[in-house]
Structures are given as structure tokens and as C-alpha cells.
Amino acid sequence: MWPLYTYHQLLAFLLTFLSYVLLHSSRKTFSNVKVSISAQWTPSGLQQNGSAVALSPGVTWEDNKLFADVGEATLFLGALDSIFLFSYAVGLYISGVMGDRFNLRYVLSFGLCGSAITEFIFGTLTEWLHFYNVYFYCVLWVINGLLQSTVWPCVVAIMGNWFGKSGRGFVFGLWSACASVGNILGAFLASSVLKYGYEYAFLVTSVVQFAGGVVVFFGLLTSPKEIGLRSMTRDSDSQRPLMSDDEDELCEEYSSIQQQEEEPEPQPKAIGFLQAFCLPGVLPYSLAYACLKLVNYSFFFWLPFYLSNNFGWKEVQADRLSVWYDVGGIVGEYPVWS
């Protein structure tokens, strides 16, 4: 039988991993259906292998006058990507503050469920109601970016609460594959139902993400203190291995419930933005990560669309071929962290 601490570490690892997998799965959906969305928003539709996409672009155009051609629709899709990323970037600052001041589980669940509802409205409900409005899409994508920004700070903080400094590279090397795994899952979920219409791709991924948010709300423990265990983030634990061959020692150190007469550990005070900015390494790491993300998000948002439009492949084929980029990302994650 595993020691209590090790069991809860594994549970925290799996649920935070699942949270970001589902988030990226739903986020990837928009990238995987851009060809179908462009066809629906223009009067003539896109041509694939000499035949028009089986949508109703003529009716959509007559009722809503969205975009005159595919080029205009593509520019708007790019604008939506920019709106989402800008909102996501701004939201990270807000979410970090919220995560320090509120229960991480509540913030994380709220972000997952709220984002799922927003994406359902954006991709599924508007199509079912045949309601198309560029301003409404922009507002929804601002909200979606803000909601999704709550997830990353929360899951990183929870992982930091449960795992000590020693060996953290190995653990995060495994855990950080969650984004790539989510992209792969999202591509396969979207491509499996895309033949019924892009609205069902949004429906499937948003429902799965909402269910994941519910599981996280009822099943995730954000820190050892919630069950009376000692924190792994103290300075004295910096050289302590995550796993020990001596289970009795591990149980003695971490599985003992704190006695009531012990004084509770003081709650760490949340730091401000300027204090965080001045921490050693924050600025250069941020700049390096920004350059990396510039390339990564170009592939993330546009690789399936590029493959479909430039090579004439069916959208489903382009979606599934694009997952190999994420397979390479999984292979590369472990050396980076370890």
C-alpha cells in the first residue's frame, strides 16, 4: 500500500495534468475547424479536391453578410487568435493574483467550466441558432481568453505545493507533456465528428472539458495542508528526494497528521506584480519563453489550415497529420525540464 503522501501526490499530478489536457484539447478545436468555419462564413465556400464543402454558405451570406470571400474570413480568424492571446496574456496577471488570494481549486474549476461554456456558445449554439455576428464572436473570445488564463497559474501552483524542489525537473518533465497530449486529443476528437459539422467538434470538446472541471472541483486537493500533512515547499525540503526506498521513513515524515496543539503554519503572504518581476531570472526567462511561444502558437493555430489550403488535403487529414508536431513536443519536454 502506498504511503498517504505519495497517493495524494499522484492524485494531484493526474488531476492537474488532466485539467491542462482538456483545456488544450478544447483550445485546439478552433485551429482544427478553421477551414469549415471559413466556408460557412463566405458566400461560395471553399473548394476541396474540386468539390465545395457541404455547408450552407449561400444561406449564411444572404442572412448575415459576414465576409465576401475566404481571404476576409481568414483575416478575421487571425484577428480572433490575436484577441484570444492578448486576453489570455492580460488574464495571466489577474489569474496569478486570484490564485494567491482564493482557493486554487475554485479558481481552476471556474476557469475550466466557464471556458467550456463560452466555447460551446461560440462554436455550437451560434451555429444551431444560425446567429452570426463578428462583434459577438470577439466578445466571446475575450471572455474565453480571460477564463483560460486561470488554469496555468493554478495547476503550476498546485504542483509546486505537492512536490519538493529536489527531483522537480523529472516530475515536471513528465507533467509538462500535458499541453501536447491535449493538442493530440483535441485533434482526434474534432476530426472524428467534423463530418457532421464543425459545431459538433466544439460540442464534444466543451462537454468533456466541463466534465473535467466538475471532477477537479470535487476531487482535487490543492496542498498537503488540506489533509493535515506538512508542506513540501519549505526550504528544508530542497534536498529531500521525492521518493524514498524506505516507506517507513516516508510515512513517518509526511503521513503523520499534525496534532491539534501544534501551532498552524502562517499563511504565505502574496507578493505583488513588481516584486515578482524583480525576482532573479523572471525577465530573461519571460523573454525567452515569448520567442518560443511565437513559433509554437503559429503552428498551434494555423498548421491544419495551412496543410488543407496549400496542399488541398481534406480538413480531417490535415488535422490528424498536424498532431505529429505535438508528438515531437512530448519527446522534447523531458530533456528541457530535467
Coordinates of N, CA, C and O in Angstrom, one line a residue, residues 12 30 35 37 43 57-58 80 103-104 114 116 119 132 135 144 153 170-171 202 211 235 246 268 307 330-331:
A12 N -2.8 14.5 -7.3 CA -2.6 15.9 -7.7 C -2.0 16.0 -9.1 O -2.4 16.8 -9.9
F30 N -10.5 25.1 -32.2 CA -10.7 26.2 -33.1 C -9.7 26.2 -34.3 O -10.0 26.5 -35.4
V35 N -11.0 25.8 -41.5 CA -11.4 25.6 -42.9 C -12.9 25.6 -43.0 O -13.6 26.2 -43.9
I37 N -15.1 26.7 -40.8 CA -15.7 28.0 -40.4 C -15.6 29.0 -41.5 O -16.5 29.7 -41.8
P43 N -19.8 33.4 -49.0 CA -20.9 33.1 -49.9 C -20.7 31.9 -50.8 O -21.7 31.2 -51.1
P57 N -23.1 28.0 -47.2 CA -22.6 29.3 -47.2 C -23.5 30.4 -47.9 O -23.5 31.5 -47.5
G58 N -24.2 30.0 -48.9 CA -25.1 30.9 -49.6 C -26.2 31.5 -48.6 O -26.4 32.7 -48.6
L80 N -9.2 36.9 -34.4 CA -9.7 36.2 -33.2 C -8.6 35.6 -32.5 O -8.6 35.6 -31.2
N103 N -9.0 30.1 -3.1 CA -8.8 28.7 -3.2 C -8.5 28.3 -4.6 O -9.2 28.6 -5.5
L104 N -7.3 27.7 -4.8 CA -6.9 27.3 -6.2 C -7.9 26.4 -6.9 O -8.0 26.5 -8.1
G114 N -16.1 27.6 -17.1 CA -16.5 28.8 -17.8 C -16.0 28.8 -19.2 O -16.8 29.3 -20.1
A116 N -15.4 26.2 -21.1 CA -16.2 25.2 -21.8 C -17.5 25.8 -22.2 O -18.0 25.6 -23.4
E119 N -17.0 28.3 -25.1 CA -16.7 27.7 -26.4 C -17.9 27.0 -27.0 O -18.1 27.0 -28.2
Y132 N -24.9 34.7 -36.5 CA -23.5 35.0 -36.8 C -23.3 36.5 -36.7 O -24.0 37.3 -37.3
Y135 N -19.0 40.9 -33.8 CA -18.7 41.6 -32.6 C -19.0 40.6 -31.4 O -18.3 40.6 -30.4
N144 N -13.2 34.1 -23.3 CA -12.6 32.8 -23.3 C -11.1 32.9 -22.9 O -10.6 32.1 -22.2
P153 N -1.7 29.2 -14.1 CA -1.1 29.6 -12.8 C -1.6 28.6 -11.7 O -0.8 28.3 -10.8
F170 N 12.4 16.2 -13.0 CA 11.9 14.9 -13.5 C 10.4 14.9 -13.5 O 9.7 14.5 -14.5
V171 N 9.8 15.3 -12.4 CA 8.3 15.3 -12.3 C 7.7 16.3 -13.4 O 6.8 15.9 -14.1
F202 N -16.9 21.5 -31.5 CA -16.9 22.3 -30.3 C -17.8 21.7 -29.2 O -17.5 21.8 -28.0
A211 N -17.0 18.5 -17.9 CA -17.0 17.4 -17.0 C -15.7 17.3 -16.3 O -15.7 16.9 -15.1
D235 N 12.1 25.3 2.7 CA 13.5 25.3 2.3 C 14.2 24.1 2.8 O 15.1 23.6 2.2
D246 N 12.7 3.7 1.7 CA 12.2 3.4 3.0 C 10.8 3.9 3.2 O 10.7 5.1 3.5
P268 N 1.5 32.0 3.7 CA 2.4 32.9 3.0 C 1.7 34.1 2.4 O 0.6 34.0 1.9
L307 N -2.0 23.3 -44.1 CA -1.9 22.0 -44.8 C -3.2 21.8 -45.7 O -3.0 21.2 -46.8
I330 N 6.2 16.3 -27.1 CA 6.2 15.4 -26.0 C 7.6 14.9 -25.8 O 8.2 14.8 -24.7
V331 N 8.3 14.4 -26.9 CA 9.6 13.9 -26.8 C 10.6 14.9 -26.3 O 11.5 14.6 -25.5

